[in-house]
Short mmCIF file of C-alpha atoms in Angstrom, two decimals:
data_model
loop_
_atom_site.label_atom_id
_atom_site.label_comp_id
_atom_site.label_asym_id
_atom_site.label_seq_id
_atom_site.Cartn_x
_atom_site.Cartn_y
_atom_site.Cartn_z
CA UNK A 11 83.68 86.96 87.52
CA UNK A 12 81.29 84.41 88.46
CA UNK A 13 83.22 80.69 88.30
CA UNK A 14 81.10 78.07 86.24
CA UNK A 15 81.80 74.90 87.13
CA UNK A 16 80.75 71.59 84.53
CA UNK A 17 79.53 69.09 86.75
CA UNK A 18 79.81 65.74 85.19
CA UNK A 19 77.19 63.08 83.88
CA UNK A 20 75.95 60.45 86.55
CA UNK A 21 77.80 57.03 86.12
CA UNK A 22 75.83 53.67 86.15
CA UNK A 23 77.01 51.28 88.18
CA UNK A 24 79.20 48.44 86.14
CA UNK A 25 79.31 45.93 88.76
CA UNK A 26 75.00 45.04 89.62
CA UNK A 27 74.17 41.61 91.36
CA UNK A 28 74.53 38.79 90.39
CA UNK A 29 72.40 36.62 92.42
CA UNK A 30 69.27 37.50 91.20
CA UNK A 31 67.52 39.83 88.10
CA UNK A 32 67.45 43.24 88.63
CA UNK A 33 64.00 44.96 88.33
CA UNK A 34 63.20 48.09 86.18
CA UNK A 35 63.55 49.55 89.89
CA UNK A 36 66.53 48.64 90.48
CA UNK A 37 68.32 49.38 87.32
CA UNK A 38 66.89 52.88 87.05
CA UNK A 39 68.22 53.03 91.04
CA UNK A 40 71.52 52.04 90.34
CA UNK A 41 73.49 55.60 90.20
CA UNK A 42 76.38 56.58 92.21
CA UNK A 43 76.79 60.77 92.41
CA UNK A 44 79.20 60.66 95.13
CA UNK A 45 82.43 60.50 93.30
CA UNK A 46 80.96 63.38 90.81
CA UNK A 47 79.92 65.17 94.17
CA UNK A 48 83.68 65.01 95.34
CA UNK A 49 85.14 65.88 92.00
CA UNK A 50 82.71 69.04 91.79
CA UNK A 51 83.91 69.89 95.06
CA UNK A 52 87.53 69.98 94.04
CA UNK A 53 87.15 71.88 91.14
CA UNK A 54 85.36 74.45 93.36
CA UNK A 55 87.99 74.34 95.93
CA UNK A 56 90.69 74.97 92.60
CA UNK A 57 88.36 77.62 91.47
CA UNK A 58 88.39 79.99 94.57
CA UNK A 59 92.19 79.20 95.50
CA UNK A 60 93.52 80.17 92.14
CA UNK A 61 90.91 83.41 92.66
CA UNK A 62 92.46 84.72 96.07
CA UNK A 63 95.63 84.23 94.20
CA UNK A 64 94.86 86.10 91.63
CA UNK A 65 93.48 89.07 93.96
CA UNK A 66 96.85 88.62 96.24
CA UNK A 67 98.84 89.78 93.29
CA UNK A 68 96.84 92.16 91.43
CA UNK A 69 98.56 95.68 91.06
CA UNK A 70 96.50 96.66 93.74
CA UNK A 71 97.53 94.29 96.46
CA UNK A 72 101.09 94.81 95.51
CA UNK A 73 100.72 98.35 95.66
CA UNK A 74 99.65 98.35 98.94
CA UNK A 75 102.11 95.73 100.10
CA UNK A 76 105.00 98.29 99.03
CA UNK A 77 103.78 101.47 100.63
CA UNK A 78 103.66 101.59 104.25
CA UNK A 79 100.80 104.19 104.16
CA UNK A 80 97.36 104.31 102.49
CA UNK A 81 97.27 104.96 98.38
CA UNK A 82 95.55 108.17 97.40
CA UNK A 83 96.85 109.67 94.63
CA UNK A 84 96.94 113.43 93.28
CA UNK A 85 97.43 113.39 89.51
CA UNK A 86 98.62 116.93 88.62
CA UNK A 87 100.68 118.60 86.05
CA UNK A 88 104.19 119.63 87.67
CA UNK A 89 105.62 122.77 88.24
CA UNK A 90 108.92 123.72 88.15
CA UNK A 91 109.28 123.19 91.50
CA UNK A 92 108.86 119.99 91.24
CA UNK A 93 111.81 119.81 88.98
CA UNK A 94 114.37 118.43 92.36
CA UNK A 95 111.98 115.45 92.85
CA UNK A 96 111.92 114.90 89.05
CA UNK A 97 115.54 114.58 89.64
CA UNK A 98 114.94 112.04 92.28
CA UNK A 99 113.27 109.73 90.74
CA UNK A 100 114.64 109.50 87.58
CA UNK A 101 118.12 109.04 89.46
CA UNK A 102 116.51 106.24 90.97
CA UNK A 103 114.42 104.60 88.23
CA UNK A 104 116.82 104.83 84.94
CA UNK A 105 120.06 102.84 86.08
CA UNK A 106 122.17 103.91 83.26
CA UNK A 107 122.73 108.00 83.48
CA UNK A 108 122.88 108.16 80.08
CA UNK A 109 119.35 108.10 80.13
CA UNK A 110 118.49 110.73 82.44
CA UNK A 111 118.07 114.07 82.61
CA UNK A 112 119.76 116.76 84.04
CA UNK A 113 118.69 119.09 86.86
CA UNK A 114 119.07 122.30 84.35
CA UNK A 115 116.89 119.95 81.23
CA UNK A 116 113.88 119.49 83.69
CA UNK A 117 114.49 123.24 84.84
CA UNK A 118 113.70 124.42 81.12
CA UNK A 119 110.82 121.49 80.43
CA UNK A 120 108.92 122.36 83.81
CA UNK A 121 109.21 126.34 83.15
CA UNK A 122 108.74 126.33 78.97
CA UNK A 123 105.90 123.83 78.96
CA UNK A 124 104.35 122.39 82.50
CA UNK A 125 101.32 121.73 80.73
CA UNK A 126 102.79 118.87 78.83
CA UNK A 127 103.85 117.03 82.01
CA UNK A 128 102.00 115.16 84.83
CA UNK A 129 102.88 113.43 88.21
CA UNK A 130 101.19 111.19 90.53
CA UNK A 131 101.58 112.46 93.92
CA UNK A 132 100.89 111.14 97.46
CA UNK A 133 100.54 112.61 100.68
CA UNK A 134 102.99 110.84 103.55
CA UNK A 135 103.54 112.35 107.21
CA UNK A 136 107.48 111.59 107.52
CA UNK A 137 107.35 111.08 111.17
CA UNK A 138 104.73 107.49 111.15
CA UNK A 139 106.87 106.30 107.90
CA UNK A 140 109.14 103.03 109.23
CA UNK A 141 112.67 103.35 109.48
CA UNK A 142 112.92 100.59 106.75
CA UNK A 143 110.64 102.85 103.98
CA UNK A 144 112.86 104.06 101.43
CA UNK A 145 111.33 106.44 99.25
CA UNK A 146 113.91 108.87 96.95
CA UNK A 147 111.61 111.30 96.46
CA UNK A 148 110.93 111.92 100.24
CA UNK A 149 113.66 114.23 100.92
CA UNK A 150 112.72 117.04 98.19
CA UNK A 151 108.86 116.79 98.65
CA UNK A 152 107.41 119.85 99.39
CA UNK A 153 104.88 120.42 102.15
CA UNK A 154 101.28 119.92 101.46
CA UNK A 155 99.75 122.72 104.01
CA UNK A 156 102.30 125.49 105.58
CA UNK A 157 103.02 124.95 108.89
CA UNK A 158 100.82 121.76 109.10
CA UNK A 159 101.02 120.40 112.75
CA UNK A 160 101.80 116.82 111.30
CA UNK A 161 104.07 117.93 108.29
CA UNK A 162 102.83 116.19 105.92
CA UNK A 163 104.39 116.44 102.62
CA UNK A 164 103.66 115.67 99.05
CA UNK A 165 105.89 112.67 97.46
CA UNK A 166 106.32 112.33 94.21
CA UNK A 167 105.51 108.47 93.31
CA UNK A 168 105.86 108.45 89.12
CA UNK A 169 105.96 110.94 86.04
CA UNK A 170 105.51 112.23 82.61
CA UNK A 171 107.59 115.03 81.06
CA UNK A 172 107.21 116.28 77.20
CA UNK A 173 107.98 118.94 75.00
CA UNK A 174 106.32 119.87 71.67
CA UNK A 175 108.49 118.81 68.29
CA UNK A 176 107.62 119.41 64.60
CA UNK A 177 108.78 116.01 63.39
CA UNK A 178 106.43 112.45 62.85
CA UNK A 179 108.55 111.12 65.53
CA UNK A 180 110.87 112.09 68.14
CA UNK A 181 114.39 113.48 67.28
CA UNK A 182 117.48 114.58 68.78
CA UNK A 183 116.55 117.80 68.59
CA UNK A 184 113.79 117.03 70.76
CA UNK A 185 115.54 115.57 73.12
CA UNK A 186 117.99 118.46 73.44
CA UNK A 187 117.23 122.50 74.92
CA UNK A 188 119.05 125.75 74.18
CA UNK A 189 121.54 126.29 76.68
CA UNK A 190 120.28 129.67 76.82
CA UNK A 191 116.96 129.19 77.65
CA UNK A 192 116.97 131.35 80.94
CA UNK A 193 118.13 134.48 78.14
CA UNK A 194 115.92 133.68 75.19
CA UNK A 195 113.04 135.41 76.44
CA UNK A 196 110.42 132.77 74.85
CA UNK A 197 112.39 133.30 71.64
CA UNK A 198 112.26 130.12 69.41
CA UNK A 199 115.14 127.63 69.44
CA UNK A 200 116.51 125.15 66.90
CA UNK A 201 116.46 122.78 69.73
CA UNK A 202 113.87 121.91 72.60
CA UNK A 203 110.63 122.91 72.92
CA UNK A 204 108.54 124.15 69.46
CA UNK A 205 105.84 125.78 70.47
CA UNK A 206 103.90 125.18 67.14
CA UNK A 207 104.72 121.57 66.65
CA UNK A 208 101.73 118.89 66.28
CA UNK A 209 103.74 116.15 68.39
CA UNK A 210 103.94 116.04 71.69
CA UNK A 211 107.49 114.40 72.27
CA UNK A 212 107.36 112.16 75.30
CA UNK A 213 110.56 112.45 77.09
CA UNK A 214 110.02 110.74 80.35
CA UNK A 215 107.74 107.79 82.03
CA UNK A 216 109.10 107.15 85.32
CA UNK A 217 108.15 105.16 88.51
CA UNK A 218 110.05 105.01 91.81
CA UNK A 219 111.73 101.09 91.90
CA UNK A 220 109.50 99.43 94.37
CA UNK A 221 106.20 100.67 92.79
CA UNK A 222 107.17 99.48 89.36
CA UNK A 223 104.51 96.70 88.35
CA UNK A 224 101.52 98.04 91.04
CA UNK A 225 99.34 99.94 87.77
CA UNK A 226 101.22 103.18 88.63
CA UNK A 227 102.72 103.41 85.52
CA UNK A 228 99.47 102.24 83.21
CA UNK A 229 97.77 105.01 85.06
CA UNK A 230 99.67 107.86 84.76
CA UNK A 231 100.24 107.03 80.84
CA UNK A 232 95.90 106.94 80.70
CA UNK A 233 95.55 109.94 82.27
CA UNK A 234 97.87 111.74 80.50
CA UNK A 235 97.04 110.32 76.92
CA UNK A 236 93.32 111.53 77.85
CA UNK A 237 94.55 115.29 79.02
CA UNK A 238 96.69 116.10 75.92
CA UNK A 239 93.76 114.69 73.89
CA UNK A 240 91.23 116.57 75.79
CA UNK A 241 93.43 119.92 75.78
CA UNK A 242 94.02 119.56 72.04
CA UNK A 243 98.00 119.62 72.65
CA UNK A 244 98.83 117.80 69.74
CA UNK A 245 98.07 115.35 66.86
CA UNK A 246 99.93 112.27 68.53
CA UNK A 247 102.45 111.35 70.84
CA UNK A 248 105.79 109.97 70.26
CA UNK A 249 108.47 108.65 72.67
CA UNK A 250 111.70 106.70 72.04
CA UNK A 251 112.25 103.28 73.82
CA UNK A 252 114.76 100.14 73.98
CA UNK A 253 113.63 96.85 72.46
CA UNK A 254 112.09 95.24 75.73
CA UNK A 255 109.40 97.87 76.40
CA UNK A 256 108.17 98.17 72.84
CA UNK A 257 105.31 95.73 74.11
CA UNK A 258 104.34 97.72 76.87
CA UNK A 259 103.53 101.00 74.88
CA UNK A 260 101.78 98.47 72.38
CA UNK A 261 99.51 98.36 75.09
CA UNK A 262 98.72 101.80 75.31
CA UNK A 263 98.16 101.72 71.54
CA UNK A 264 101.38 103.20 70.65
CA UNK A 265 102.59 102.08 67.22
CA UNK A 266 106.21 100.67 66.44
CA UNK A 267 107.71 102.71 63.58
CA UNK A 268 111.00 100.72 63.56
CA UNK A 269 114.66 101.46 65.27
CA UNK A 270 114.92 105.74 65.52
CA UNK A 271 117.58 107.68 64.16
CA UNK A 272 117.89 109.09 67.23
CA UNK A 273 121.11 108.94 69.15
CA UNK A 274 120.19 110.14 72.52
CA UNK A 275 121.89 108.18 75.61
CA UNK A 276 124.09 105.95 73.12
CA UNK A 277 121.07 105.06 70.98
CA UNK A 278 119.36 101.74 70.44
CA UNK A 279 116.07 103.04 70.57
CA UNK A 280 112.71 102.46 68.95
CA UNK A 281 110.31 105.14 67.32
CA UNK A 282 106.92 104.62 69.27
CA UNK A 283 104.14 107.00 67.94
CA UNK A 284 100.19 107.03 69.82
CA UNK A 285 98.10 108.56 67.32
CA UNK A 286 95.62 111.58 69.16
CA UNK A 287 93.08 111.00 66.54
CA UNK A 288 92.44 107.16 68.27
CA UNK A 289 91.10 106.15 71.98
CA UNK A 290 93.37 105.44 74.48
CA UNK A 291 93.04 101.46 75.55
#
């Protein structure tokens, strides 16, 4: 954004001789700029400061800053192999267990429904990472190439996980599966996945600690709002969150229903509800 700067009016000067008349001439002549010069040149100064602030912590920069390797993302849906690094991260990015799910609940999402998930991905070579990186999803990525000279894997950075409900807004039910899922054989459940249900029931938006405020999350949630919408996977898309991230989903264009009757991880949640008939912001 170009900076436009007001440059102020030209003073007269208060204080002319006194020993003798000043002509027309002199009058007219009687400007001093140089104080308006210096003050323009301060605001520019201001101007371009507070601009390589801003760029020094934009998402971007910060993003950067916390990875020890170049960004280049792979957006995908997940498979259920990717179900031990889903593991990972949430471990790492929902402090209270409560809120996470278990190895045998991403198991069922990631083989029932893949479609209806997403991850951001990023290719690292462990052996150039510093000793001091710290990544929890390093140690179940998966290799990118077999038997790649530099084995370079795939790392999980942030993802999405859903399920399809029948409800306006996410329930308990939702949140739940059929224990025996792996026996069912695609039969339909009272709990979990609906197969025929118009709302896609958000279950999951996570991000690994140190990337959390770097645009990770704001992209993953665009992308994915555009692929169910572009798939036709649903009519909207409703997740349950506490009070202090209501305003982030705002964002997004997700609508605040009110507190949900949904008792999931102690409860305390919010009914959130992104309507598939609108544009993603």
């Amino acid at each position: 954004m170009v900076s436009q700067i007001e440059q102020q009016p030209a003073r007269e000067d208060v204080n002319p001789p006194t020993t003798a008349s000043p002509s027309p001439v002199d009058g007219d002549q009687a400007i001093d700029e140089s104080s308006d010069a210096d003050g323009d040149f301060a605001q520019l100064q201001k101007t371009l400061s507070q601009k390589r602030r801003a760029e020094k912590d934009s998402p971007e920069s910060r993003l950067q800053k916390a990875l020890p390797f170049p960004f280049f993302p792979n957006i995908r849906p997940l498979t259920v192999s990717d179900a031990p690094s889903c593991v990972q991260l949430e471990n790492a990015a929902f402090p209270n267990p409560d809120h996470r799910a278990s190895p045998e609940k991403f198991e069922y999402r990631l083989t029932t429904c893949p479609e209806l998930s997403l991850g951001v991905f990023c290719t690292v070579i462990p052996s150039q990472l510093p000793s001091s990186c710290k990544l929890p999803t390093l140690s179940t990525a998966r290799p990118v190439e077999t038997d790649r000279a530099d084995g370079a894997v795939s790392v999980l950075l942030a993802h999405i996980v859903s399920t399809r409900g029948t409800g306006k807004v996410v329930s308990d039910a939702d949140m739940d599966y059929p224990k025996d899922w792996r026996t069912r054989q695609g039969k339909s459940a009272e709990v979990g996945h609906q197969e025929t249900g118009g709302l896609v029931a958000l279950h999951s938006l996570a991000v690994l600690p140190g990337l959390q405020g770097c645009g990770i999350g704001k992209m993953i949630m665009k992308a994915y709002l555009q692929q169910v919408k572009g798939m036709g996977l649903g009519e909207g898309v409703g997740l349950i969150c506490q009070d202090y991230l209501v305003g982030y989903y705002e964002r997004f264009g997700y609508k605040n229903l009110g507190p949900s009757k949904a008792q999931f991880g102690g409860g305390g949640w919010n009914d959130m509800v992104f309507d598939l008939s609108g544009k993603p912001e």
